[in-house]
mmCIF file of C-alpha atoms in Angstrom:
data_model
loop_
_atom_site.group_PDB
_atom_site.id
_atom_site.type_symbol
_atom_site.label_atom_id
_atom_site.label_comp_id
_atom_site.label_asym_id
_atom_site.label_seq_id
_atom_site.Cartn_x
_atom_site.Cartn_y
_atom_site.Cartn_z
ATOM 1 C CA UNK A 163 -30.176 53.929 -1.960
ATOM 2 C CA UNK A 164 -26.725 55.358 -0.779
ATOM 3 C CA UNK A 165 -24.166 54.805 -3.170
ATOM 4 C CA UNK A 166 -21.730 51.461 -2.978
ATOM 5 C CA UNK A 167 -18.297 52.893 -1.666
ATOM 6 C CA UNK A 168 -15.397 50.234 -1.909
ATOM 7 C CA UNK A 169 -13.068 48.997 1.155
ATOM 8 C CA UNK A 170 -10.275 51.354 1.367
ATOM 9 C CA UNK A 171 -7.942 48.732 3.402
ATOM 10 C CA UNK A 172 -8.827 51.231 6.875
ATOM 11 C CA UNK A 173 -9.304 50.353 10.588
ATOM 12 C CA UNK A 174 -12.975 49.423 11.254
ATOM 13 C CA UNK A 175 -13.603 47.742 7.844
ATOM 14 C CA UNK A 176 -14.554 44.141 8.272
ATOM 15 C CA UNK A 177 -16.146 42.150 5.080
ATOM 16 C CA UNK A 178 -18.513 39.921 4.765
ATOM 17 C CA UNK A 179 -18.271 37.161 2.138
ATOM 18 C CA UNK A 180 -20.879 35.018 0.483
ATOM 19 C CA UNK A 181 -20.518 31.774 -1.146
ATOM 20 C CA UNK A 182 -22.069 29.113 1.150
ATOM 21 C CA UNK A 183 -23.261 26.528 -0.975
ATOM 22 C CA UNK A 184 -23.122 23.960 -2.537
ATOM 23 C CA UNK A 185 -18.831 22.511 -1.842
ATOM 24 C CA UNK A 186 -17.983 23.026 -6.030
ATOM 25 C CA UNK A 187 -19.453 26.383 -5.783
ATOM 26 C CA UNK A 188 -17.742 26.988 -2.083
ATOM 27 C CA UNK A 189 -14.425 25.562 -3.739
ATOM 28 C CA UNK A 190 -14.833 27.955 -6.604
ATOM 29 C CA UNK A 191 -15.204 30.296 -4.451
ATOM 30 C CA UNK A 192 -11.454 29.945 -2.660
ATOM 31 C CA UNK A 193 -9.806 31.850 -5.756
ATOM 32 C CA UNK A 194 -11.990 34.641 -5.270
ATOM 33 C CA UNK A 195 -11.550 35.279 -1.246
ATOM 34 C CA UNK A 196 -8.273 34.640 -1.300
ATOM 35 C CA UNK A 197 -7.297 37.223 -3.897
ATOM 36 C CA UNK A 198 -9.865 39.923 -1.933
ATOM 37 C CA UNK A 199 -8.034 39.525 1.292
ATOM 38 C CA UNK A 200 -3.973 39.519 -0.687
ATOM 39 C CA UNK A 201 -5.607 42.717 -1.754
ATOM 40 C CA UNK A 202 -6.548 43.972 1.170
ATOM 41 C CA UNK A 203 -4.589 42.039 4.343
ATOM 42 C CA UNK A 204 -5.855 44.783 6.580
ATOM 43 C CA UNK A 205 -9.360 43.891 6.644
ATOM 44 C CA UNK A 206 -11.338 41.100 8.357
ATOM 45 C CA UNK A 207 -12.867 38.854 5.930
ATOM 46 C CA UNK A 208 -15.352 35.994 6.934
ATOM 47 C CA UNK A 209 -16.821 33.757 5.044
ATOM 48 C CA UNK A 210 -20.708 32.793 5.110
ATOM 49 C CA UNK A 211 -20.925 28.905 4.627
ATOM 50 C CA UNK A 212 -23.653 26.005 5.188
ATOM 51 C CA UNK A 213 -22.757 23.570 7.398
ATOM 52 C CA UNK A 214 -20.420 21.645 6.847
ATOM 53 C CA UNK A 215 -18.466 23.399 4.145
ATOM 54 C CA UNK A 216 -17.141 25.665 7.076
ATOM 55 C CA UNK A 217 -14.611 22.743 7.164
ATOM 56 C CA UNK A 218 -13.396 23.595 3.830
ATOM 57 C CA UNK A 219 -12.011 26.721 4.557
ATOM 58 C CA UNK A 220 -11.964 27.702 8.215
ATOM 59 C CA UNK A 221 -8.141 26.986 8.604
ATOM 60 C CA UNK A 222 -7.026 28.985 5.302
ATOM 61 C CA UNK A 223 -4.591 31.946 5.449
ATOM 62 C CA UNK A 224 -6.875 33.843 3.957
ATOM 63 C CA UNK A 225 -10.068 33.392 6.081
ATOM 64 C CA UNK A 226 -10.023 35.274 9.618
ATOM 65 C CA UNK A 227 -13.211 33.485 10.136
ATOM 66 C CA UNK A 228 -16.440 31.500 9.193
ATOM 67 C CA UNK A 229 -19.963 32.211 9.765
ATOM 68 C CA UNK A 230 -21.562 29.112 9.911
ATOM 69 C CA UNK A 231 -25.598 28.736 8.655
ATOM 70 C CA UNK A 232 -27.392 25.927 10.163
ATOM 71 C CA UNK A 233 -30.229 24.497 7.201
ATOM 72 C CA UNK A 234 -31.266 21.797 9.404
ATOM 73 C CA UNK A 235 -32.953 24.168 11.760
ATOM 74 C CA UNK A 236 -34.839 25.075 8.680
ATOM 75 C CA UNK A 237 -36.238 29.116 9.470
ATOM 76 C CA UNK A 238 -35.032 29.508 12.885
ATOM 77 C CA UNK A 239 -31.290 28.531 11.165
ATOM 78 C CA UNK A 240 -31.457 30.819 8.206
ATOM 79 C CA UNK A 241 -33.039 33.859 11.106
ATOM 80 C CA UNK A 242 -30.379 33.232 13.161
ATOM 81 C CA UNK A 243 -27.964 33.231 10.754
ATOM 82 C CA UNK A 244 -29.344 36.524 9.586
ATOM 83 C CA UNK A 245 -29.699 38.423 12.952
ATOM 84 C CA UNK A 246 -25.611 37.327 13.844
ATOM 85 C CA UNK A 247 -24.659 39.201 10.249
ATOM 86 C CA UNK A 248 -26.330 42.345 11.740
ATOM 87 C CA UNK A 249 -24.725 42.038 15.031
ATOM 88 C CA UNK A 250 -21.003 41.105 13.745
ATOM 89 C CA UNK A 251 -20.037 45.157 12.441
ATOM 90 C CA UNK A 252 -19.718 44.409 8.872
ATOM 91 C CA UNK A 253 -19.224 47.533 6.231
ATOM 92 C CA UNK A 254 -19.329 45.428 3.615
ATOM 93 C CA UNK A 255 -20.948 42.601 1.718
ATOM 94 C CA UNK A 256 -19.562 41.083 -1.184
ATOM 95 C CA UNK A 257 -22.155 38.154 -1.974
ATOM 96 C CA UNK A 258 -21.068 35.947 -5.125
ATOM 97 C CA UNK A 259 -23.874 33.016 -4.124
ATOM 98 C CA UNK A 260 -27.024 34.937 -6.657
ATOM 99 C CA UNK A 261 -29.469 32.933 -4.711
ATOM 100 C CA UNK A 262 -32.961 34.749 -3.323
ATOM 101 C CA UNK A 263 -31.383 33.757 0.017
ATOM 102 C CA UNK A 264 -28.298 35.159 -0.173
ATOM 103 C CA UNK A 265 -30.156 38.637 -1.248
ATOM 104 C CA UNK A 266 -32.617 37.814 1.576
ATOM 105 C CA UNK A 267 -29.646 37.889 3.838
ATOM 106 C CA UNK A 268 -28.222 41.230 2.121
ATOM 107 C CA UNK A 269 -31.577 43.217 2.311
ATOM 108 C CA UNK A 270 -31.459 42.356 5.845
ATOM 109 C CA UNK A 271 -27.912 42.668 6.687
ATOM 110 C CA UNK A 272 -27.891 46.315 7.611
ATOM 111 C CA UNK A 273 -24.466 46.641 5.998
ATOM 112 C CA UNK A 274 -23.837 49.227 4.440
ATOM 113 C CA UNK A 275 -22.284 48.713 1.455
ATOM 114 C CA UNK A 276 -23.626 45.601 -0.173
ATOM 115 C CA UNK A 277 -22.268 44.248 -3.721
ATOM 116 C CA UNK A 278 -23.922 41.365 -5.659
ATOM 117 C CA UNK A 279 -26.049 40.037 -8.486
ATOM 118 C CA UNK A 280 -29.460 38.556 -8.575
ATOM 119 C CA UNK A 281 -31.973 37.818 -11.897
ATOM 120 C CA UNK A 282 -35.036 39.959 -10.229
ATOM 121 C CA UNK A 283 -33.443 41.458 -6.581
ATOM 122 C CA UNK A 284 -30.126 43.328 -7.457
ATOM 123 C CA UNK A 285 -31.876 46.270 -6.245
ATOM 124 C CA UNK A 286 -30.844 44.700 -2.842
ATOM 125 C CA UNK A 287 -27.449 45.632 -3.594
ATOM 126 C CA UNK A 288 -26.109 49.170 -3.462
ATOM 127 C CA UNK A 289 -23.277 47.521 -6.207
ATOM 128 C CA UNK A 290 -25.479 45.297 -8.399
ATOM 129 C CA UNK A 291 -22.280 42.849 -9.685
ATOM 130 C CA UNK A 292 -20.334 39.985 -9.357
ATOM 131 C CA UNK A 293 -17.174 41.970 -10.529
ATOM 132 C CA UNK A 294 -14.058 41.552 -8.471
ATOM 133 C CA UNK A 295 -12.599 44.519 -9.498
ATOM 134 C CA UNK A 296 -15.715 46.788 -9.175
ATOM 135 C CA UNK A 297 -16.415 45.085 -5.406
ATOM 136 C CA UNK A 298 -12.815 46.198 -4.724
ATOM 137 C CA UNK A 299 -12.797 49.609 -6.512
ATOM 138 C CA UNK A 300 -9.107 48.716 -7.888
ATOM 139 C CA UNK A 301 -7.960 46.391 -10.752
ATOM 140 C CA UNK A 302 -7.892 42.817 -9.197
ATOM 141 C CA UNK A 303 -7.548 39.324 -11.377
ATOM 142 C CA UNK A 304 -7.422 35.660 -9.912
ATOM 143 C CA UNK A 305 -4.565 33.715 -11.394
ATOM 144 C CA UNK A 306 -6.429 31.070 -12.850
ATOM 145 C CA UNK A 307 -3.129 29.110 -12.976
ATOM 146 C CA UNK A 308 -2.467 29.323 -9.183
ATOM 147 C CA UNK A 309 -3.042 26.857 -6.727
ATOM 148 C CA UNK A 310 -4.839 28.867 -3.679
ATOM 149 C CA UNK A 311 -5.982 25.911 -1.418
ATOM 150 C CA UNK A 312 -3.377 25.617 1.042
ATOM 151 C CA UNK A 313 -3.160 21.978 2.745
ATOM 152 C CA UNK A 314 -1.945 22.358 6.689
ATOM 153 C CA UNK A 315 0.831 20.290 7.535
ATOM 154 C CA UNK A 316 -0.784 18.355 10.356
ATOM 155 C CA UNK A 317 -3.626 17.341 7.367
ATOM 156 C CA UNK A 318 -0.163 16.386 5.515
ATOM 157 C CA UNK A 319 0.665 13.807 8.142
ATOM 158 C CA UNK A 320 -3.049 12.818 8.799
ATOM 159 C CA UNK A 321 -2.891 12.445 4.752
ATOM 160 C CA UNK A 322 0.514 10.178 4.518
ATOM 161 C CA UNK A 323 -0.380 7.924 7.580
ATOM 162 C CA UNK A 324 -3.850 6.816 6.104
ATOM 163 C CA UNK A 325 -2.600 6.134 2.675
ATOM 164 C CA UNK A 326 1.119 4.678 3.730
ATOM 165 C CA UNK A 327 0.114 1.082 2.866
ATOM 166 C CA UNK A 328 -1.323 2.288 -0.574
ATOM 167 C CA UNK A 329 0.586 1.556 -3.370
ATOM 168 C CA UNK A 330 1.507 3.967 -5.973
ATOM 169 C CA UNK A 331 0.121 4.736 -8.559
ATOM 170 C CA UNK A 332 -3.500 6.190 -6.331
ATOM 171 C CA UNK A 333 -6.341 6.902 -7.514
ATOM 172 C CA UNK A 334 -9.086 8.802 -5.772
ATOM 173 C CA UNK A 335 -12.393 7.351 -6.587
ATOM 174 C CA UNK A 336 -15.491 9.212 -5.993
ATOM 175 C CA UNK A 337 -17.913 7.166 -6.217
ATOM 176 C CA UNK A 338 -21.142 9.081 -5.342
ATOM 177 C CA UNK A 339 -23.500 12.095 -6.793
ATOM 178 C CA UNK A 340 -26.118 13.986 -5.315
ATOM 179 C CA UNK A 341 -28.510 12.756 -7.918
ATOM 180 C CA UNK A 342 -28.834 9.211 -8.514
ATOM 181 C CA UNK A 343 -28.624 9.589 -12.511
ATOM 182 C CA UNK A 344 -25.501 10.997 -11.928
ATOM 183 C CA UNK A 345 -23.710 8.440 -10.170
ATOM 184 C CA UNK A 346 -21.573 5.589 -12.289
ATOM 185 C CA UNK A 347 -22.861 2.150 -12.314
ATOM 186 C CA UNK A 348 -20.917 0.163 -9.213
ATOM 187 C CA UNK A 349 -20.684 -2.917 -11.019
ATOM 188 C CA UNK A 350 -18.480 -0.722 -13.521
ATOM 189 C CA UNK A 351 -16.602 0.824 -10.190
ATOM 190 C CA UNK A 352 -15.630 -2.548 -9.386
ATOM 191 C CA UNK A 353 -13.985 -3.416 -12.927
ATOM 192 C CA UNK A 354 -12.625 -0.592 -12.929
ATOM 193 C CA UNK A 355 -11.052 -1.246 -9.369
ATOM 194 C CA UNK A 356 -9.900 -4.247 -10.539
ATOM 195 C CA UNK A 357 -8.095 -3.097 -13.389
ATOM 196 C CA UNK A 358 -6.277 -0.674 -11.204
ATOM 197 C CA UNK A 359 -5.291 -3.105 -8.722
ATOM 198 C CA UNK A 360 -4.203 -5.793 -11.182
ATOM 199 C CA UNK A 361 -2.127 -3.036 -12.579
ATOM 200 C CA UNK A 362 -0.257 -2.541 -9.139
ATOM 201 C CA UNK A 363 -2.041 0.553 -8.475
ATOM 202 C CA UNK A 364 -4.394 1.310 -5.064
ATOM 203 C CA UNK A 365 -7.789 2.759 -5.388
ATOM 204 C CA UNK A 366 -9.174 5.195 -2.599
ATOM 205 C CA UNK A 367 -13.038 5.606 -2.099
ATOM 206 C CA UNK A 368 -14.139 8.813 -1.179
ATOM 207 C CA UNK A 369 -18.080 10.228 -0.566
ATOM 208 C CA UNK A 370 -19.992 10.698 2.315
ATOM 209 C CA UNK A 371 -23.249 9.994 3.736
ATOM 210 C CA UNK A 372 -24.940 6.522 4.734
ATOM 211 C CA UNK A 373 -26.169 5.801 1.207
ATOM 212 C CA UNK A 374 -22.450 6.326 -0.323
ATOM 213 C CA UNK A 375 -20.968 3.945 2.821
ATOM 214 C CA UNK A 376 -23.317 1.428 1.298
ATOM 215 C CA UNK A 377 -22.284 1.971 -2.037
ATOM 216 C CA UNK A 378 -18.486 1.722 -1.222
ATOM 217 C CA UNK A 379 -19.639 -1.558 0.548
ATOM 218 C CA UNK A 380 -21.014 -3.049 -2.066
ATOM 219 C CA UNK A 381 -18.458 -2.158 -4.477
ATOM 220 C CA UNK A 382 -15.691 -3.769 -2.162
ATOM 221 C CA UNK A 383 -18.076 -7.246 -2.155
ATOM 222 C CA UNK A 384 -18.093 -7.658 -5.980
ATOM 223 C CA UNK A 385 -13.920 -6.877 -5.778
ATOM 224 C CA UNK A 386 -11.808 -9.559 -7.231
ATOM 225 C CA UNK A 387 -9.794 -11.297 -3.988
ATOM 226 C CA UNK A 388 -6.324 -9.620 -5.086
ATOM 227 C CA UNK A 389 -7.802 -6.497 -5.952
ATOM 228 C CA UNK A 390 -9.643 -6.437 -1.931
ATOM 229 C CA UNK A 391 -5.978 -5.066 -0.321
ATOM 230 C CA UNK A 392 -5.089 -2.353 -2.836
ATOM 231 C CA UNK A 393 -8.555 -1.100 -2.158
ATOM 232 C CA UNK A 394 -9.314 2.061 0.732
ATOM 233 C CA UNK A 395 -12.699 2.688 1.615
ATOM 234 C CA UNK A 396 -12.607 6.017 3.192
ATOM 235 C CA UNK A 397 -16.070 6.906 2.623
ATOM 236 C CA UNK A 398 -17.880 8.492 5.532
ATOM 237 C CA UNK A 399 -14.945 8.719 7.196
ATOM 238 C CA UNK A 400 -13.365 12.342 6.305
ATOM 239 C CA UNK A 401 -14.401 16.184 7.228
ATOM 240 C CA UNK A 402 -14.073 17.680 3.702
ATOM 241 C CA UNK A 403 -10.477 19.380 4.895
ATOM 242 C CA UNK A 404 -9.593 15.926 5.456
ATOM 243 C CA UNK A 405 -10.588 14.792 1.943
ATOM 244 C CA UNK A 406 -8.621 17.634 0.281
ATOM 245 C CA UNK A 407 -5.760 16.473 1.778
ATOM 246 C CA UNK A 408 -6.406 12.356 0.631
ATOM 247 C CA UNK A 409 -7.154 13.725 -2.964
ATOM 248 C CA UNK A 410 -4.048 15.880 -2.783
ATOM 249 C CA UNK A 411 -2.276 12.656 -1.714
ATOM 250 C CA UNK A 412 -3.552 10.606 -5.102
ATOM 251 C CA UNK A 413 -2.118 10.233 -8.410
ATOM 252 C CA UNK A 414 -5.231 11.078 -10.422
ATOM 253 C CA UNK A 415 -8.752 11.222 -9.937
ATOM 254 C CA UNK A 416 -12.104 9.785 -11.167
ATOM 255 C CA UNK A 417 -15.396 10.683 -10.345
ATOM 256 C CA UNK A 418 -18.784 12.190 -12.370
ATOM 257 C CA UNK A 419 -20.663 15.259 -11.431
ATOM 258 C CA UNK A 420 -20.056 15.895 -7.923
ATOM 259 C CA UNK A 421 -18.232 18.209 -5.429
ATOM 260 C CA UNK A 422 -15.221 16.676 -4.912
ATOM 261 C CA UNK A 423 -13.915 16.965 -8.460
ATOM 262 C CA UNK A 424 -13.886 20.420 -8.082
ATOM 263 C CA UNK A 425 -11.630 19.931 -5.079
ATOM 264 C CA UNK A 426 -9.368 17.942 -7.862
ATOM 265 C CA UNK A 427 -9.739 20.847 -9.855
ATOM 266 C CA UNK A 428 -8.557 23.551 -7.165
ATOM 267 C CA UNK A 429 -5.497 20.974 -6.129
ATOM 268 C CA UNK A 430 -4.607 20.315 -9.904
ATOM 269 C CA UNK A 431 -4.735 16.793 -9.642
ATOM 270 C CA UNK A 432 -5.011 15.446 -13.216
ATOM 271 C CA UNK A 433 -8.560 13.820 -13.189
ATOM 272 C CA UNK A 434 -10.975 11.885 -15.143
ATOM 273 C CA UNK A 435 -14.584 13.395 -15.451
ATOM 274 C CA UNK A 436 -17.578 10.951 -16.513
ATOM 275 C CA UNK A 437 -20.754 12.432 -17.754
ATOM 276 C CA UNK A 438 -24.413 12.099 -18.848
ATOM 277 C CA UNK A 439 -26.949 13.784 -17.993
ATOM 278 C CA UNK A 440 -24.887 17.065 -17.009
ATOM 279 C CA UNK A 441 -21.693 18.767 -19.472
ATOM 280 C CA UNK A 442 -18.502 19.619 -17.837
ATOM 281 C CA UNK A 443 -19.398 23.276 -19.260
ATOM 282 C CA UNK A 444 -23.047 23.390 -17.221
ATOM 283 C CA UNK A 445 -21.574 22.832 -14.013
ATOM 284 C CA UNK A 446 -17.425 24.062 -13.921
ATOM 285 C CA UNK A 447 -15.857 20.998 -14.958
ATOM 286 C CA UNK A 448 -14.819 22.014 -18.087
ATOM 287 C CA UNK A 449 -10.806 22.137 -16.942
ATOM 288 C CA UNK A 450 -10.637 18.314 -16.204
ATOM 289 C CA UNK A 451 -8.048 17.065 -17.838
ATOM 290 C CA UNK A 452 -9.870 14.018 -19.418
ATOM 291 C CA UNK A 453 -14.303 14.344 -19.897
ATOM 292 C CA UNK A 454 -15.737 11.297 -21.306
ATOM 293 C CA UNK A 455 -19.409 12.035 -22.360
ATOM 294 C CA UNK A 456 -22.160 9.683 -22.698
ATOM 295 C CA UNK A 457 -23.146 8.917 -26.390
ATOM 296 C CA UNK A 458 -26.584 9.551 -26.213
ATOM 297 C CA UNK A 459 -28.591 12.415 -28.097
ATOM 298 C CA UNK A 460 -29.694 13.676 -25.038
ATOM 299 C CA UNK A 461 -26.613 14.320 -22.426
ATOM 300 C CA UNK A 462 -26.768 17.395 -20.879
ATOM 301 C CA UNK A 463 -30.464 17.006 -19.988
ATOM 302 C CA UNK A 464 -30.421 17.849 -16.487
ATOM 303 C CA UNK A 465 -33.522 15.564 -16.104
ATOM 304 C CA UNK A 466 -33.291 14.129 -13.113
ATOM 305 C CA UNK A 467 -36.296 11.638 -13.724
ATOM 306 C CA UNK A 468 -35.107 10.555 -16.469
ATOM 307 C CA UNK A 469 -34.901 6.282 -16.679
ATOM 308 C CA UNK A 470 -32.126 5.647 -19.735
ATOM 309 C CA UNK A 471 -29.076 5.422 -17.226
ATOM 310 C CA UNK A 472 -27.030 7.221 -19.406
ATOM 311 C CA UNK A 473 -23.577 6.605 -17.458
ATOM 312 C CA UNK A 474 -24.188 2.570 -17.951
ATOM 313 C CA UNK A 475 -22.707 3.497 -21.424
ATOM 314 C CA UNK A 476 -19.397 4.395 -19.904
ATOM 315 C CA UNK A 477 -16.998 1.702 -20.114
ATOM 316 C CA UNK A 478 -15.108 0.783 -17.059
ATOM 317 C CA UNK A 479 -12.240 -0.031 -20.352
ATOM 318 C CA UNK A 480 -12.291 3.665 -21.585
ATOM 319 C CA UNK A 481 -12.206 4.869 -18.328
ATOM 320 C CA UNK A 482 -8.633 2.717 -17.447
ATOM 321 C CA UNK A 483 -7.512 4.061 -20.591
ATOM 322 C CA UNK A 484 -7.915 7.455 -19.990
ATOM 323 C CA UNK A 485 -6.652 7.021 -17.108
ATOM 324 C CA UNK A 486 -3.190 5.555 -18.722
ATOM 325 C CA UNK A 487 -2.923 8.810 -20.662
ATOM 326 C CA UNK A 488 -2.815 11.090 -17.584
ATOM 327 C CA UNK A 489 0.111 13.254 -17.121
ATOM 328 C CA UNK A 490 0.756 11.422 -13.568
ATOM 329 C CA UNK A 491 3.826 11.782 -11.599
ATOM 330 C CA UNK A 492 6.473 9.294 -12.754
ATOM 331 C CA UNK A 493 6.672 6.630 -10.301
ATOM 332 C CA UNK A 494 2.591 6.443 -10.584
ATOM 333 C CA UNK A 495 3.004 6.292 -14.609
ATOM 334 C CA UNK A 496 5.868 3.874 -14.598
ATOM 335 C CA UNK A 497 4.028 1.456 -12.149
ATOM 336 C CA UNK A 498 0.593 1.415 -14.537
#
């Protein structure tokens, strides 16, 4: 195998960069690509996504462009997505997804220098690491203290003319999970709603798909009367750009193990985490400013048939206090 030789910032050079699922991973990810291409402006970088996390990160500075896998076209997506990295001129691969797919896609590539890690396959990869520095060939370190996602001033004023009518203090809601064991009871969503609206605060609902719509909907119809106006339901309604820029817009946010806290995270919202059958540690939550854990024996699991409905032991109280704690902007603090 010909040895790994690192970009050296040079006409011709265009990288390829791999982190395309799922949206916390692809918003981890954001740190990373934006310190490779401050490193090296010179260079082309594009960024291998799944649909629809192209959304995420096609209009960032430091993104010249997105190469966008189709799933839903199941083999035919994931061939087609393969053959277009072979005809796009990359020299280099920088792959920080570990999957078999994502070295699938390397061993295929025909790039020729490819850097990446997998358990069994690194000897797909001419540079068998995840290291920054040794993909680069030069000392590099993300500021872990830096806020990298950069909201666009039209999502700004998209942002302040859907929540104008919501009172301060706001507080993002997510109310969904990919797994069902994950998600908070709604009857403890609602009291918690209500709390937050009785307190002269607005809650915002955020998810996406048909079962979180009906989720939201059901929340809103066990909502006490008062509480029913300081409520948003913007679930199903936002490209994930446009969510960004709503959770940038709130005060705090709440939510359990799901991909738009680590949006919160990468927009340093001050945010509540709630957890069972997952640890803030296991899946790069561990930042949150407030995790409140199941008591049960057995959190951190990660057994997704499991029947004890762990979260159910999360009070919607604990949650409004933590929530009081927050270090929140000053108007939202003085109005709780």
């Amino acid at each position: 195998m010909k040895h790994y030789c690192p970009p050296q910032g040079k006409k011709g050079e265009k990288l390829l960069f791999i982190r395309y699922s799922a949206l916390g991973d692809v918003v981890r990810g954001i740190p990373l690509a934006a310190t490779i291409k401050e490193t090296l402006p010179n260079i082309p970088l594009t960024w291998l996504l799944v649909h629809p996390y192209e959304e995420l990160v096609k209009d960032q500075p430091y993104v010249d462009d997105v190469l966008v896998w189709d799933r839903s076209r199941g083999l035919k997506g994931f061939i087609d997505v393969i053959l277009r990295v072979r005809a796009s001129g990359f020299t280099h691969l920088l792959s920080f997804q570990g999957t078999d797919r994502s070295a699938i896609i390397a061993l295929f590539s025909g790039i020729k220098n490819r850097a990446g890690r997998h358990d069994w396959a690194s000897f797909v990869y001419n540079l068998p690491r995840e290291d920054i520095s040794q993909m680069l060939g030069r000392p590099v370190k993300v500021d872990e203290h830096r806020l990298y996602y950069v909201i666009s001033s039209k999502l700004v004023v998209f942002r302040d003319d859907l929540l104008k009518n919501a009172p301060l203090p706001r507080v993002a809601c997510v109310i969904g999970a990919s797994k069902e064991i994950k998600r908070w009871p709604l009857c403890h969503w609602a009291d918690l709603i209500n709390m937050i609206a009785s307190s002269g605060g607005s809650a915002i609902l955020l998810g996406h798909g048909r079962e979180e719509e009906d989720m939201a909907s059901a929340i809103r119809g066990s909502l006490l009367k008062e509480a029913e106006k300081n409520t948003f339901d913007l679930v199903g309604r936002l490209g994930l750009d446009e969510m960004a820029a709503i959770i940038d817009g709130c005060d705090a946010v709440i939510g359990g193990d799901t991909g738009p806290m680590h949006l919160a995270l990468a927009l340093k919202k001050p945010a509540i985490g709630l957890f069972g059958p997952t640890l803030p540690e296991q899946v790069g939550l561990s930042e949150l400013d407030a995790k409140i854990i199941a008591d049960r024996e057995c959190v951190g699991c990660q057994n997704w048939d499991c029947d004890k409905d762990c979260l159910s032991g999360i009070h919607p109280e604990n949650v409004f206090g933590s929530l009081l704690k927050l270090s929140v902007n000053d108007d939202a603090r003085d109005a709780f």
